[in-house]
Amino acid sequence: MINGAHIIIYSQDAEADRAFFRDVLEYPHVDAGDGWLIFRLPPAEVAVHPSDAPSHELYLMCDDVNATVDQLSAKGVTCAPVTNAGWGLKTGIRLPGGGELGLYQPRHETALNL
């Protein structure tokens, strides 16, 4: 049976993004060989949304988006303005490799504690 998920982030600067996950987010990791870091993520959930143009996004979740933005900003991370999406407060985190991760504080029940 399926026992996990492996998420891939494509980057124009993979080394910088790996350093971001290691040094800024401080995610535990293993070295799969030659400095190829694989990170343990916090507990996760998946949602399926309707769309005419299928795509995928990665959002990190937090309990207090404003406090998290303050912590990230203190580490030199650029975050988009926090906005109210109704279902939660959200922002974006700019990765060194040019990509962006979503970050949000949900206002809805989550599946994390099932």
Coordinates of N, CA, C and O in Angstrom, one line a residue:
M1 N 0.8 -1.2 0.0 CA 0.0 0.0 0.0 C 0.9 1.2 0.0 O 2.0 1.2 0.5
I2 N 0.4 2.3 -0.5 CA 1.1 3.6 -0.5 C 1.4 4.0 0.9 O 0.5 4.0 1.8
N3 N 2.7 4.4 1.2 CA 3.0 4.8 2.5 C 3.6 6.2 2.6 O 4.2 6.6 3.7
G4 N 3.6 7.0 1.6 CA 4.1 8.3 1.6 C 4.0 9.0 0.2 O 3.4 8.4 -0.7
A5 N 4.5 10.2 0.2 CA 4.5 11.0 -1.1 C 5.8 11.7 -1.2 O 6.5 12.0 -0.2
H6 N 6.3 11.8 -2.5 CA 7.5 12.4 -2.8 C 7.2 13.6 -3.7 O 6.7 13.4 -4.8
I7 N 7.5 14.8 -3.2 CA 7.2 16.0 -3.9 C 8.5 16.5 -4.6 O 9.5 16.6 -3.9
I8 N 8.4 16.9 -5.8 CA 9.5 17.5 -6.6 C 9.3 18.9 -6.9 O 8.3 19.3 -7.4
I9 N 10.3 19.7 -6.5 CA 10.2 21.2 -6.9 C 11.3 21.4 -7.9 O 12.5 21.1 -7.7
Y10 N 10.9 21.8 -9.1 CA 11.9 22.1 -10.2 C 12.4 23.5 -10.0 O 11.6 24.4 -9.7
S11 N 13.7 23.7 -10.1 CA 14.3 25.0 -9.8 C 15.4 25.4 -10.8 O 16.1 24.5 -11.3
Q12 N 15.6 26.6 -11.0 CA 16.7 27.2 -11.8 C 18.0 27.2 -11.0 O 19.0 27.3 -11.6
D13 N 17.9 27.0 -9.7 CA 19.1 26.9 -8.8 C 18.8 26.0 -7.7 O 18.4 26.4 -6.5
A14 N 18.9 24.7 -8.0 CA 18.5 23.6 -7.0 C 19.4 23.7 -5.8 O 18.9 23.5 -4.6
E15 N 20.7 24.0 -5.9 CA 21.5 24.1 -4.7 C 21.0 25.2 -3.7 O 21.0 25.0 -2.5
A16 N 20.7 26.3 -4.3 CA 20.2 27.4 -3.4 C 18.9 27.1 -2.8 O 18.6 27.3 -1.6
D17 N 18.0 26.4 -3.5 CA 16.7 26.0 -2.9 C 16.9 24.9 -1.9 O 16.2 24.9 -0.8
R18 N 17.8 24.0 -2.1 CA 18.1 22.9 -1.1 C 18.7 23.6 0.2 O 18.3 23.2 1.3
A19 N 19.5 24.6 0.0 CA 20.1 25.3 1.2 C 18.9 26.1 1.9 O 18.9 26.1 3.1
F20 N 18.0 26.6 1.2 CA 16.8 27.3 1.8 C 16.0 26.3 2.7 O 15.7 26.6 3.8
F21 N 15.7 25.1 2.1 CA 15.0 24.1 2.9 C 15.8 23.7 4.1 O 15.3 23.5 5.2
R22 N 17.1 23.5 4.0 CA 18.0 23.1 5.0 C 18.2 24.2 6.1 O 18.1 23.9 7.3
D23 N 18.6 25.4 5.6 CA 19.1 26.4 6.6 C 18.0 27.4 7.0 O 18.0 27.8 8.2
V24 N 17.0 27.7 6.2 CA 16.0 28.7 6.5 C 14.8 27.9 7.2 O 14.4 28.3 8.3
L25 N 14.3 27.0 6.5 CA 13.1 26.2 7.0 C 13.6 25.2 8.0 O 12.7 24.7 8.8
E26 N 14.8 24.8 8.0 CA 15.4 23.9 9.0 C 14.7 22.5 9.0 O 14.5 21.9 10.0
Y27 N 14.4 22.1 7.8 CA 13.8 20.7 7.6 C 14.8 19.6 7.8 O 15.9 19.7 7.1
P28 N 14.6 18.6 8.6 CA 15.5 17.5 8.6 C 15.6 16.9 7.2 O 14.7 16.9 6.4
H29 N 16.8 16.3 7.0 CA 17.1 15.7 5.7 C 18.0 14.6 5.7 O 18.7 14.4 6.7
V30 N 18.1 13.9 4.6 CA 19.1 12.9 4.4 C 19.8 13.3 3.1 O 19.3 14.0 2.2
D31 N 21.1 12.8 3.0 CA 21.8 13.0 1.7 C 21.7 11.7 0.9 O 22.2 10.7 1.3
A32 N 21.0 11.8 -0.2 CA 20.8 10.6 -1.0 C 22.1 10.3 -1.9 O 22.1 9.3 -2.6
G33 N 23.1 11.1 -1.7 CA 24.3 10.9 -2.5 C 24.7 12.2 -3.2 O 23.9 12.8 -3.8
D34 N 26.0 12.5 -3.1 CA 26.6 13.7 -3.8 C 25.9 15.0 -3.5 O 25.7 15.8 -4.3
G35 N 25.4 15.1 -2.2 CA 24.8 16.4 -1.8 C 23.4 16.5 -2.2 O 22.8 17.6 -2.1
W36 N 22.8 15.4 -2.7 CA 21.4 15.5 -3.2 C 20.5 15.3 -1.9 O 20.3 14.2 -1.5
L37 N 20.0 16.4 -1.4 CA 19.3 16.3 -0.1 C 17.8 16.0 -0.4 O 17.2 16.6 -1.3
I38 N 17.3 15.1 0.5 CA 15.9 14.8 0.5 C 15.3 15.2 1.9 O 15.9 14.8 2.9
F39 N 14.3 16.0 1.9 CA 13.8 16.6 3.1 C 12.5 15.9 3.7 O 11.7 15.6 2.9
R40 N 12.5 15.8 5.0 CA 11.3 15.4 5.6 C 10.4 16.6 5.8 O 10.8 17.6 6.2
L41 N 9.2 16.4 5.3 CA 8.2 17.5 5.4 C 7.3 17.3 6.6 O 7.2 16.2 7.2
P42 N 6.7 18.4 7.1 CA 5.7 18.3 8.1 C 4.5 17.4 7.6 O 4.4 17.1 6.4
P43 N 3.7 17.0 8.6 CA 2.5 16.3 8.1 C 1.8 17.0 7.0 O 1.8 18.2 6.9
A44 N 1.2 16.3 6.1 CA 0.6 16.9 4.9 C -0.8 16.4 4.6 O -1.2 15.4 5.2
E45 N -1.5 17.1 3.8 CA -2.8 16.7 3.3 C -2.9 17.1 1.8 O -2.0 17.9 1.3
V46 N -3.8 16.5 1.1 CA -3.9 16.8 -0.3 C -5.4 17.2 -0.6 O -6.3 16.6 0.0
A47 N -5.6 18.2 -1.4 CA -7.0 18.6 -1.8 C -7.0 18.6 -3.4 O -6.0 18.8 -4.0
V48 N -8.2 18.3 -3.9 CA -8.4 18.2 -5.3 C -9.4 19.3 -5.7 O -10.5 19.3 -5.2
H49 N -8.9 20.3 -6.5 CA -9.8 21.4 -6.9 C -10.1 21.3 -8.4 O -9.3 20.9 -9.2
P50 N -11.3 21.7 -8.7 CA -11.7 21.7 -10.2 C -10.9 22.8 -11.0 O -10.6 23.8 -10.4
S51 N -10.6 22.4 -12.2 CA -9.8 23.4 -13.1 C -9.9 22.9 -14.5 O -9.9 21.7 -14.8
D52 N -10.0 23.9 -15.4 CA -9.9 23.6 -16.8 C -8.5 23.4 -17.3 O -8.2 22.9 -18.4
A53 N -7.5 23.9 -16.5 CA -6.1 23.7 -16.8 C -5.4 23.1 -15.7 O -4.8 23.8 -14.8
P54 N -5.4 21.7 -15.6 CA -4.8 21.0 -14.4 C -3.3 21.5 -14.2 O -2.5 21.7 -15.1
S55 N -3.0 21.7 -12.9 CA -1.7 22.0 -12.5 C -1.5 21.6 -11.0 O -2.5 21.0 -10.4
H56 N -0.4 21.8 -10.5 CA -0.1 21.4 -9.1 C 0.5 22.6 -8.4 O 1.3 23.3 -9.0
E57 N 0.2 22.7 -7.1 CA 0.8 23.8 -6.3 C 1.2 23.2 -4.9 O 0.6 22.2 -4.5
L58 N 2.2 23.8 -4.3 CA 2.6 23.3 -3.0 C 2.4 24.5 -2.0 O 3.0 25.6 -2.2
Y59 N 1.6 24.3 -1.0 CA 1.4 25.3 0.1 C 1.9 24.7 1.4 O 1.5 23.5 1.7
L60 N 2.7 25.4 2.1 CA 3.0 25.0 3.5 C 1.9 25.7 4.4 O 1.4 26.7 4.0
M61 N 1.7 25.0 5.5 CA 0.6 25.5 6.4 C 1.3 25.9 7.7 O 2.3 25.4 8.1
C62 N 0.6 26.9 8.4 CA 1.1 27.3 9.7 C -0.1 27.7 10.6 O -1.2 27.9 10.1
D63 N 0.2 27.9 11.8 CA -0.8 28.3 12.8 C -1.0 29.8 12.8 O -2.1 30.3 13.1
D64 N 0.0 30.6 12.5 CA 0.0 32.1 12.5 C 0.8 32.6 11.4 O 2.0 32.7 11.5
V65 N 0.2 32.9 10.3 CA 0.9 33.3 9.1 C 1.7 34.6 9.3 O 2.8 34.7 8.8
N66 N 1.2 35.6 10.0 CA 1.9 36.8 10.3 C 3.2 36.6 11.1 O 4.2 37.1 10.8
A67 N 3.1 35.7 12.1 CA 4.3 35.4 12.9 C 5.3 34.6 12.1 O 6.5 34.9 12.2
T68 N 4.8 33.7 11.2 CA 5.7 33.0 10.4 C 6.4 33.9 9.3 O 7.6 33.7 9.1
V69 N 5.7 34.8 8.8 CA 6.3 35.8 7.8 C 7.3 36.6 8.5 O 8.4 36.8 8.0
D70 N 7.1 37.0 9.8 CA 8.1 37.7 10.5 C 9.3 36.9 10.8 O 10.4 37.4 10.6
Q71 N 9.2 35.6 11.1 CA 10.3 34.8 11.3 C 11.1 34.6 10.0 O 12.3 34.6 10.0
L72 N 10.4 34.4 8.9 CA 11.1 34.2 7.6 C 11.8 35.5 7.2 O 12.9 35.4 6.7
S73 N 11.1 36.6 7.4 CA 11.7 37.9 7.0 C 13.0 38.2 7.8 O 13.9 38.7 7.2
A74 N 13.0 37.7 9.1 CA 14.2 37.9 9.9 C 15.4 37.1 9.3 O 16.5 37.4 9.6
K75 N 15.1 36.1 8.5 CA 16.1 35.2 7.9 C 16.4 35.7 6.5 O 17.0 35.0 5.7
G76 N 15.8 36.8 6.1 CA 16.1 37.4 4.8 C 15.2 36.8 3.7 O 15.5 37.0 2.5
V77 N 14.1 36.2 4.0 CA 13.2 35.6 3.0 C 12.2 36.7 2.6 O 11.6 37.4 3.4
T78 N 11.9 36.7 1.3 CA 10.9 37.6 0.7 C 9.6 36.9 0.7 O 9.5 35.9 0.1
C79 N 8.6 37.5 1.3 CA 7.2 37.0 1.3 C 6.3 38.0 0.6 O 6.5 39.2 0.8
A80 N 5.3 37.5 -0.1 CA 4.3 38.4 -0.7 C 3.4 39.0 0.5 O 3.4 38.4 1.6
P81 N 2.7 40.0 0.2 CA 1.8 40.5 1.3 C 0.7 39.4 1.7 O 0.3 38.6 0.8
V82 N 0.4 39.4 2.9 CA -0.6 38.5 3.4 C -2.0 38.9 3.0 O -2.3 40.1 3.1
T83 N -2.8 38.0 2.4 CA -4.1 38.4 2.0 C -5.1 37.4 2.6 O -4.8 36.3 3.0
N84 N -6.3 37.9 2.7 CA -7.4 37.1 3.2 C -8.1 36.4 2.0 O -8.8 37.0 1.2
A85 N -8.0 35.1 2.0 CA -8.7 34.3 0.9 C -10.0 33.7 1.3 O -10.6 32.9 0.6
G86 N -10.5 34.1 2.5 CA -11.8 33.5 3.0 C -11.5 32.2 3.7 O -11.8 32.1 4.9
W87 N -11.0 31.3 3.0 CA -10.7 30.0 3.7 C -9.4 30.0 4.5 O -9.1 29.1 5.2
G88 N -8.7 31.1 4.5 CA -7.5 31.3 5.3 C -6.7 32.5 4.9 O -7.1 33.2 3.9
L89 N -5.7 32.8 5.6 CA -4.8 33.9 5.3 C -3.6 33.3 4.5 O -3.1 32.3 4.9
K90 N -3.2 33.9 3.4 CA -2.2 33.3 2.6 C -1.1 34.4 2.2 O -1.4 35.6 2.1
T91 N 0.0 33.8 1.8 CA 1.1 34.6 1.2 C 1.9 33.7 0.3 O 1.6 32.5 0.2
G92 N 3.0 34.2 -0.2 CA 3.9 33.4 -1.0 C 5.3 33.6 -0.6 O 5.7 34.7 -0.1
I93 N 6.1 32.6 -0.6 CA 7.5 32.6 -0.2 C 8.3 32.5 -1.5 O 8.2 31.5 -2.2
R94 N 9.2 33.4 -1.7 CA 10.1 33.4 -2.9 C 11.3 32.5 -2.6 O 12.0 32.7 -1.6
L95 N 11.5 31.5 -3.5 CA 12.6 30.6 -3.3 C 13.8 31.2 -4.0 O 13.7 31.9 -5.0
P96 N 15.0 30.9 -3.6 CA 16.2 31.5 -4.2 C 16.3 31.1 -5.7 O 16.9 31.8 -6.5
G97 N 15.8 29.9 -6.0 CA 15.9 29.4 -7.4 C 14.9 30.0 -8.3 O 14.7 29.5 -9.5
G98 N 14.1 30.9 -7.9 CA 13.1 31.6 -8.7 C 11.7 31.2 -8.6 O 10.8 31.8 -9.0
G99 N 11.4 30.0 -7.9 CA 10.1 29.6 -7.7 C 9.4 30.2 -6.5 O 10.0 31.1 -5.8
E100 N 8.2 29.8 -6.3 CA 7.4 30.3 -5.1 C 6.6 29.2 -4.5 O 6.1 28.3 -5.2
L101 N 6.6 29.2 -3.2 CA 5.8 28.3 -2.4 C 4.7 29.1 -1.8 O 4.9 30.2 -1.3
G102 N 3.5 28.5 -1.7 CA 2.4 29.1 -0.9 C 2.6 28.9 0.5 O 3.2 27.9 1.0
L103 N 2.1 29.8 1.4 CA 2.1 29.6 2.8 C 0.7 30.1 3.3 O 0.3 31.2 2.9
Y104 N 0.0 29.3 4.1 CA -1.3 29.8 4.6 C -1.6 29.3 5.9 O -1.1 28.3 6.4
Q105 N -2.5 30.1 6.6 CA -3.0 29.8 7.9 C -4.5 29.4 7.6 O -5.3 30.3 7.3
P106 N -4.8 28.1 7.7 CA -6.2 27.7 7.3 C -7.2 28.2 8.4 O -6.9 28.2 9.6
R107 N -8.4 28.5 7.9 CA -9.5 28.8 8.7 C -10.5 27.6 8.7 O -11.5 27.7 9.4
H108 N -10.2 26.6 8.0 CA -11.1 25.5 7.8 C -10.5 24.3 8.6 O -9.3 24.3 9.0
E109 N -11.3 23.3 8.9 CA -10.8 22.1 9.5 C -9.8 21.4 8.6 O -9.9 21.4 7.4
T110 N -8.7 20.9 9.2 CA -7.7 20.3 8.4 C -7.7 18.8 8.7 O -8.3 18.3 9.6
A111 N -7.1 18.0 7.8 CA -7.0 16.5 7.9 C -5.8 16.1 8.7 O -5.5 14.9 8.8
L112 N -5.0 17.0 9.2 CA -3.7 16.7 9.8 C -3.8 15.8 11.0 O -2.9 15.0 11.3
N113 N -4.9 15.9 11.8 CA -5.0 15.1 13.1 C -5.9 13.9 13.0 O -6.3 13.4 14.0
L114 N -6.2 13.4 11.8 CA -7.0 12.2 11.6 C -6.3 11.0 12.0 O -5.1 10.9 11.9

